[in-house]
Tab-separated table of C-alpha atoms in Angstrom:
chain	number	residue	atom	x	y	z
A	191	UNK	CA	32.970	106.349	40.912
A	192	UNK	CA	29.918	106.316	43.212
A	193	UNK	CA	28.163	109.602	43.922
A	194	UNK	CA	27.861	111.086	47.384
A	195	UNK	CA	25.128	109.396	49.464
A	196	UNK	CA	21.892	111.262	50.118
A	197	UNK	CA	22.536	111.079	53.877
A	198	UNK	CA	25.092	113.861	53.436
A	199	UNK	CA	22.480	116.315	52.145
A	200	UNK	CA	21.813	117.964	55.558
A	201	UNK	CA	25.546	118.488	56.039
A	202	UNK	CA	26.068	119.963	52.580
A	203	UNK	CA	23.006	122.207	52.786
A	204	UNK	CA	24.026	123.600	56.173
A	205	UNK	CA	27.636	124.461	55.346
A	206	UNK	CA	28.401	128.164	54.765
A	207	UNK	CA	30.704	127.330	51.856
A	208	UNK	CA	30.624	124.072	49.943
A	209	UNK	CA	32.012	123.009	46.572
A	210	UNK	CA	31.088	119.795	44.786
A	211	UNK	CA	33.266	117.899	42.356
A	212	UNK	CA	33.776	114.639	40.528
A	213	UNK	CA	37.118	113.054	39.722
A	214	UNK	CA	37.088	110.497	36.930
A	215	UNK	CA	39.616	107.693	36.795
A	216	UNK	CA	42.643	108.447	34.663
A	217	UNK	CA	41.589	108.954	31.067
A	218	UNK	CA	43.444	109.234	27.794
A	219	UNK	CA	43.318	112.519	25.949
A	220	UNK	CA	44.563	113.143	22.449
A	221	UNK	CA	44.993	116.251	20.380
A	222	UNK	CA	47.308	119.232	20.106
A	223	UNK	CA	49.928	116.886	18.698
A	224	UNK	CA	50.123	114.737	21.843
A	225	UNK	CA	48.527	111.730	23.511
A	226	UNK	CA	48.753	111.208	27.251
A	227	UNK	CA	47.012	109.838	30.328
A	228	UNK	CA	45.617	112.350	32.794
A	229	UNK	CA	42.807	112.955	35.246
A	230	UNK	CA	39.547	114.663	34.425
A	231	UNK	CA	38.153	116.696	37.314
A	232	UNK	CA	34.741	118.356	37.135
A	233	UNK	CA	34.047	120.957	39.822
A	234	UNK	CA	31.350	123.455	40.679
A	235	UNK	CA	33.530	126.310	39.469
A	236	UNK	CA	31.569	129.199	41.016
A	237	UNK	CA	31.390	127.729	44.523
A	238	UNK	CA	34.892	126.275	44.417
A	239	UNK	CA	36.303	129.635	43.359
A	240	UNK	CA	34.457	131.351	46.228
A	241	UNK	CA	35.764	128.768	48.694
A	242	UNK	CA	39.378	129.147	47.570
A	243	UNK	CA	39.077	132.930	47.560
A	244	UNK	CA	37.794	132.887	51.144
A	245	UNK	CA	40.616	130.545	52.177
A	246	UNK	CA	43.277	132.863	50.765
A	247	UNK	CA	46.613	131.948	49.215
A	248	UNK	CA	45.140	130.416	46.042
A	249	UNK	CA	45.023	133.412	43.724
A	250	UNK	CA	46.188	131.515	40.624
A	251	UNK	CA	43.701	128.660	41.084
A	252	UNK	CA	40.860	131.085	41.826
A	253	UNK	CA	41.608	133.114	38.697
A	254	UNK	CA	41.731	129.912	36.626
A	255	UNK	CA	38.318	128.776	37.872
A	256	UNK	CA	36.867	132.206	37.149
A	257	UNK	CA	38.313	131.962	33.642
A	258	UNK	CA	36.493	128.661	33.104
A	259	UNK	CA	33.228	130.146	34.370
A	260	UNK	CA	33.576	133.133	32.020
A	261	UNK	CA	34.358	130.854	29.069
A	262	UNK	CA	31.364	128.632	29.908
A	263	UNK	CA	29.049	131.639	29.727
A	264	UNK	CA	30.205	132.361	26.157
A	265	UNK	CA	30.599	128.768	24.925
A	266	UNK	CA	28.444	127.396	22.125
A	267	UNK	CA	26.154	124.477	23.114
A	268	UNK	CA	27.810	122.222	20.551
A	269	UNK	CA	31.302	123.625	21.026
A	270	UNK	CA	34.191	122.313	23.119
A	271	UNK	CA	34.005	122.440	26.911
A	272	UNK	CA	36.346	125.052	28.459
A	273	UNK	CA	39.036	123.438	30.625
A	274	UNK	CA	42.029	124.369	32.747
A	275	UNK	CA	45.227	122.347	32.355
A	276	UNK	CA	46.724	121.615	35.778
A	277	UNK	CA	50.236	120.273	36.229
A	278	UNK	CA	51.108	120.011	32.544
A	279	UNK	CA	54.345	121.388	31.205
A	280	UNK	CA	54.134	124.169	28.652
A	281	UNK	CA	55.219	121.734	25.955
A	282	UNK	CA	52.171	119.494	26.556
A	283	UNK	CA	49.105	121.723	26.495
A	284	UNK	CA	48.820	125.367	25.566
A	285	UNK	CA	45.970	127.831	25.843
A	286	UNK	CA	43.744	127.378	22.807
A	287	UNK	CA	44.491	123.670	22.302
A	288	UNK	CA	41.473	121.421	21.683
A	289	UNK	CA	41.675	117.791	22.859
A	290	UNK	CA	39.473	114.688	22.968
A	291	UNK	CA	39.153	112.533	26.073
A	292	UNK	CA	38.241	108.873	25.696
A	293	UNK	CA	35.504	107.325	27.826
A	294	UNK	CA	33.354	110.385	28.492
A	295	UNK	CA	31.129	110.389	25.438
A	296	UNK	CA	31.356	110.463	21.682
A	297	UNK	CA	32.559	113.658	20.104
A	298	UNK	CA	33.184	115.494	23.390
A	299	UNK	CA	35.998	118.007	23.051
A	300	UNK	CA	37.765	120.233	25.567
A	301	UNK	CA	39.367	123.591	24.853
A	302	UNK	CA	42.206	124.699	27.113
A	303	UNK	CA	41.466	128.255	28.273
A	304	UNK	CA	44.336	128.475	30.763
A	305	UNK	CA	46.849	126.531	32.815
A	306	UNK	CA	48.151	126.501	36.389
A	307	UNK	CA	50.903	124.527	38.078
A	308	UNK	CA	48.631	123.206	40.846
A	309	UNK	CA	45.126	123.444	42.223
A	310	UNK	CA	43.913	122.352	45.686
A	311	UNK	CA	42.152	119.007	45.562
A	312	UNK	CA	43.533	118.159	42.118
A	313	UNK	CA	46.248	115.540	41.776
A	314	UNK	CA	49.004	116.623	39.412
A	315	UNK	CA	51.234	113.554	39.197
A	316	UNK	CA	50.238	113.006	35.573
A	317	UNK	CA	48.353	116.217	34.915
A	318	UNK	CA	44.646	116.964	34.992
A	319	UNK	CA	41.953	118.770	33.053
A	320	UNK	CA	39.537	120.764	35.224
A	321	UNK	CA	36.090	121.578	33.818
A	322	UNK	CA	32.777	122.856	35.157
A	323	UNK	CA	30.637	120.058	36.593
A	324	UNK	CA	27.296	121.301	35.256
A	325	UNK	CA	28.575	122.048	31.761
A	326	UNK	CA	30.399	118.744	31.541
A	327	UNK	CA	27.370	116.710	32.682
A	328	UNK	CA	25.026	118.417	30.219
A	329	UNK	CA	27.314	117.818	27.240
A	330	UNK	CA	28.957	114.490	28.039
A	331	UNK	CA	26.597	112.262	29.980
A	332	UNK	CA	24.057	112.782	32.752
A	333	UNK	CA	25.646	110.045	34.836
A	334	UNK	CA	28.588	112.361	35.390
A	335	UNK	CA	26.330	114.894	37.114
A	336	UNK	CA	26.583	113.186	40.508
A	337	UNK	CA	29.524	114.560	42.527
A	338	UNK	CA	31.891	112.095	44.169
A	339	UNK	CA	33.468	114.526	46.643
A	340	UNK	CA	32.733	117.768	48.419
A	341	UNK	CA	34.831	120.440	50.100
A	342	UNK	CA	33.222	122.174	53.078
A	343	UNK	CA	34.236	125.260	55.003
A	344	UNK	CA	33.001	125.562	58.564
A	345	UNK	CA	33.919	125.904	62.222
A	346	UNK	CA	34.824	123.115	64.644
A	347	UNK	CA	31.163	122.514	65.465
A	348	UNK	CA	30.548	121.755	61.785
A	349	UNK	CA	33.555	119.426	61.832
A	350	UNK	CA	32.142	117.486	64.795
A	351	UNK	CA	28.770	117.155	63.058
A	352	UNK	CA	30.465	115.943	59.883
A	353	UNK	CA	32.536	113.347	61.740
A	354	UNK	CA	29.439	112.026	63.511
A	355	UNK	CA	27.526	111.756	60.247
A	356	UNK	CA	30.313	110.247	58.148
A	357	UNK	CA	31.239	107.631	60.767
A	358	UNK	CA	28.004	105.728	60.141
A	359	UNK	CA	28.338	105.736	56.346
A	360	UNK	CA	30.145	102.993	54.474
A	361	UNK	CA	32.434	103.954	51.625
A	362	UNK	CA	32.716	107.608	52.678
A	363	UNK	CA	36.078	109.022	53.774
A	364	UNK	CA	36.639	112.395	55.406
A	365	UNK	CA	39.762	114.481	55.908
A	366	UNK	CA	39.629	117.240	58.524
A	367	UNK	CA	42.009	120.163	58.180
A	368	UNK	CA	41.366	121.056	61.820
A	369	UNK	CA	43.081	117.830	62.862
A	370	UNK	CA	46.082	118.713	60.720
A	371	UNK	CA	46.086	122.228	62.160
A	372	UNK	CA	46.081	120.887	65.723
A	373	UNK	CA	49.055	118.665	64.915
A	374	UNK	CA	50.987	121.578	63.440
A	375	UNK	CA	50.240	123.841	66.396
A	376	UNK	CA	51.409	121.156	68.829
A	377	UNK	CA	54.516	120.365	66.798
A	378	UNK	CA	57.721	121.607	68.519
A	379	UNK	CA	59.105	122.948	65.242
A	380	UNK	CA	56.057	125.152	64.747
A	381	UNK	CA	56.049	126.323	68.359
A	382	UNK	CA	59.734	127.215	68.497
A	383	UNK	CA	59.631	128.790	65.044
A	384	UNK	CA	56.788	131.064	66.141
A	385	UNK	CA	58.640	132.003	69.331
A	386	UNK	CA	61.834	132.608	67.397
A	387	UNK	CA	60.114	134.894	64.906
A	388	UNK	CA	58.419	136.853	67.701
A	389	UNK	CA	61.732	137.193	69.546
A	390	UNK	CA	63.498	138.254	66.360
A	391	UNK	CA	60.808	140.853	65.700
A	392	UNK	CA	61.063	142.262	69.223
A	393	UNK	CA	64.860	142.371	69.058
A	394	UNK	CA	64.796	144.026	65.631
A	395	UNK	CA	62.343	146.683	66.782
A	396	UNK	CA	64.353	147.343	69.950
A	397	UNK	CA	67.563	147.550	67.955
A	398	UNK	CA	65.976	150.034	65.553
A	399	UNK	CA	64.859	152.282	68.400
A	400	UNK	CA	68.268	152.053	70.082
A	401	UNK	CA	69.979	152.806	66.774
A	402	UNK	CA	67.902	155.951	66.295
A	403	UNK	CA	68.609	157.098	69.850
A	404	UNK	CA	72.319	156.347	69.457
A	405	UNK	CA	72.524	158.303	66.224
A	406	UNK	CA	70.932	161.265	67.972
A	407	UNK	CA	73.432	161.105	70.844
A	408	UNK	CA	76.481	160.641	68.621
A	409	UNK	CA	75.508	163.498	66.329
A	410	UNK	CA	74.411	165.779	69.155
A	411	UNK	CA	77.432	168.098	69.115
A	412	UNK	CA	77.455	168.649	65.374
A	413	UNK	CA	73.679	168.959	65.284
A	414	UNK	CA	73.678	171.643	67.985
A	415	UNK	CA	76.056	173.653	65.828
A	416	UNK	CA	73.914	173.188	62.703
A	417	UNK	CA	70.636	174.035	64.375
A	418	UNK	CA	72.127	177.056	66.113
A	419	UNK	CA	73.193	178.377	62.730
A	420	UNK	CA	69.706	177.692	61.328
A	421	UNK	CA	68.167	179.620	64.230
A	422	UNK	CA	70.464	182.577	63.573
A	423	UNK	CA	69.492	182.530	59.903
A	424	UNK	CA	65.885	183.065	60.947
A	425	UNK	CA	64.379	179.630	60.306
A	426	UNK	CA	61.241	178.814	62.232
A	427	UNK	CA	60.841	175.991	64.726
A	428	UNK	CA	58.637	174.100	62.255
A	429	UNK	CA	61.297	174.323	59.569
A	430	UNK	CA	63.968	173.046	61.942
A	431	UNK	CA	61.688	170.168	62.959
A	432	UNK	CA	61.299	169.173	59.324
A	433	UNK	CA	65.060	169.197	58.901
A	434	UNK	CA	65.407	166.925	61.938
A	435	UNK	CA	62.843	164.502	60.545
A	436	UNK	CA	64.551	164.431	57.170
A	437	UNK	CA	67.781	163.673	58.994
A	438	UNK	CA	66.524	160.541	60.777
A	439	UNK	CA	63.463	159.170	58.979
A	440	UNK	CA	65.071	157.981	55.698
A	441	UNK	CA	67.538	155.677	57.452
A	442	UNK	CA	64.789	154.204	59.621
A	443	UNK	CA	62.452	153.790	56.631
A	444	UNK	CA	65.133	151.925	54.686
A	445	UNK	CA	65.742	149.682	57.698
A	446	UNK	CA	62.001	148.997	57.949
A	447	UNK	CA	61.773	147.997	54.282
A	448	UNK	CA	64.779	145.691	54.599
A	449	UNK	CA	63.285	144.159	57.745
A	450	UNK	CA	59.956	143.458	56.042
A	451	UNK	CA	61.709	141.840	53.061
A	452	UNK	CA	63.770	139.639	55.384
A	453	UNK	CA	60.643	138.645	57.334
A	454	UNK	CA	58.731	137.663	54.192
A	455	UNK	CA	61.728	135.761	52.806
A	456	UNK	CA	62.141	133.872	56.079
A	457	UNK	CA	58.458	132.936	56.034
A	458	UNK	CA	58.743	131.559	52.509
A	459	UNK	CA	61.857	129.557	53.387
A	460	UNK	CA	60.083	127.990	56.378
A	461	UNK	CA	57.044	127.044	54.323
A	462	UNK	CA	58.464	123.723	53.145
A	463	UNK	CA	59.577	122.738	56.667
A	464	UNK	CA	56.175	123.123	58.324
A	465	UNK	CA	54.353	120.461	56.292
A	466	UNK	CA	51.474	122.728	55.297
A	467	UNK	CA	50.716	120.745	52.138
A	468	UNK	CA	48.444	118.604	54.307
A	469	UNK	CA	45.863	121.378	54.158
A	470	UNK	CA	45.059	120.668	50.516
A	471	UNK	CA	46.229	117.120	49.893
A	472	UNK	CA	49.509	115.421	49.247
A	473	UNK	CA	50.120	116.899	45.808
A	474	UNK	CA	48.812	120.460	46.081
A	475	UNK	CA	50.770	123.530	47.032
A	476	UNK	CA	49.910	125.659	50.045
A	477	UNK	CA	50.816	129.334	50.206
A	478	UNK	CA	51.457	130.906	53.589
A	479	UNK	CA	49.554	134.065	54.394
A	480	UNK	CA	52.127	136.631	55.424
A	481	UNK	CA	51.148	138.615	58.515
A	482	UNK	CA	51.151	141.938	56.712
A	483	UNK	CA	49.292	143.607	59.575
A	484	UNK	CA	51.980	142.758	62.125
A	485	UNK	CA	54.765	143.643	59.719
A	486	UNK	CA	53.129	146.976	58.918
A	487	UNK	CA	52.654	147.761	62.602
A	488	UNK	CA	56.311	146.977	63.323
A	489	UNK	CA	57.494	149.130	60.433
A	490	UNK	CA	55.169	151.928	61.531
A	491	UNK	CA	56.517	151.786	65.081
A	492	UNK	CA	60.042	152.155	63.736
A	493	UNK	CA	59.076	155.227	61.723
A	494	UNK	CA	57.180	156.678	64.695
A	495	UNK	CA	60.267	156.132	66.841
A	496	UNK	CA	62.268	158.166	64.353
A	497	UNK	CA	59.684	160.965	64.374
A	498	UNK	CA	59.583	160.962	68.177
A	499	UNK	CA	63.365	161.084	68.401
A	500	UNK	CA	63.471	163.901	65.876
A	501	UNK	CA	60.903	165.917	67.818
A	502	UNK	CA	62.809	165.419	71.075
A	503	UNK	CA	66.020	166.486	69.409
A	504	UNK	CA	64.379	169.633	68.053
A	505	UNK	CA	63.037	170.538	71.489
A	506	UNK	CA	66.469	170.045	73.062
A	507	UNK	CA	68.243	171.956	70.342
A	508	UNK	CA	65.776	174.822	70.343
A	509	UNK	CA	66.339	175.225	74.068
A	510	UNK	CA	70.091	175.599	73.655
A	511	UNK	CA	70.022	179.426	73.783
A	512	UNK	CA	73.687	179.730	74.846
A	513	UNK	CA	74.673	177.800	71.746
A	514	UNK	CA	72.660	180.152	69.558
A	515	UNK	CA	74.203	183.225	71.196
A	516	UNK	CA	77.710	181.795	70.958
A	517	UNK	CA	77.317	181.022	67.266
A	518	UNK	CA	75.877	184.489	66.714
A	519	UNK	CA	78.871	186.093	68.410
A	520	UNK	CA	81.260	184.043	66.269
A	521	UNK	CA	79.479	185.195	63.121
A	522	UNK	CA	79.658	188.864	64.241
A	523	UNK	CA	83.397	188.533	64.820
A	524	UNK	CA	83.832	187.179	61.310
């Protein structure tokens, strides 16, 4: 329950993104027809929301913090403090409930303005109420204004400076996500999983291209007949090219969509096996950022392969003058 030492001021002032917070020991809240023990976490909502938004993968937590900030701006000075319920079941706290928390001041009330299943940096074993640090300190007690922890975002140079500074301070603990990242990168499971996904992507793309080419070859005879008839009927080369594209692109597009869905599903299934919860504590959830750019490029290459194959087929078919003449002679005989 001791605030951050003043020696950390240069580190906090120099970080590009920093969020301050204070976690109180487990407190007892009552109201809304229930009494329970939970944590009370006060955070700098604006900065913490910006930090989570920049990190990505925490849309629900970011929206919840923004909801608290918006409610704070409209709250009455003597009214309840807006709070987010984290880790509570729907039967415990609902939006709009007003509760009292013992040990933080007389007559201090909290109004639940939203709820989320988890929030980075917030333990959810018994549930927690998350409020704005400045609002809470001004209403409850000034001694709660001092933060007890900070979350910093920076490069490896900032990490080295933080380690050097924290090492000489008693009672200060630091957790580096870079160290966890290095362990995950070096882990054989991570390495082989990455190689397997890359190999699967290359094989899938190759198979798609081969499938398009094979379909062109297999359907060549029938297609020559069809396009010869279209040429006799007076269709232009552009019109025949569009027909060829319509013939091949839908199947490839469907395959691309199915491939993207399978890739995203595989990523989600692997999430629990990679131990990524270490990035935000032992009790917080971590969402993987899907490589949408790579998936989009792969899907685009498949569609381009279909267009290229269609264009080649049109060129070949348009050059089959004997086929056109033969089909024309057959029609004259009929």
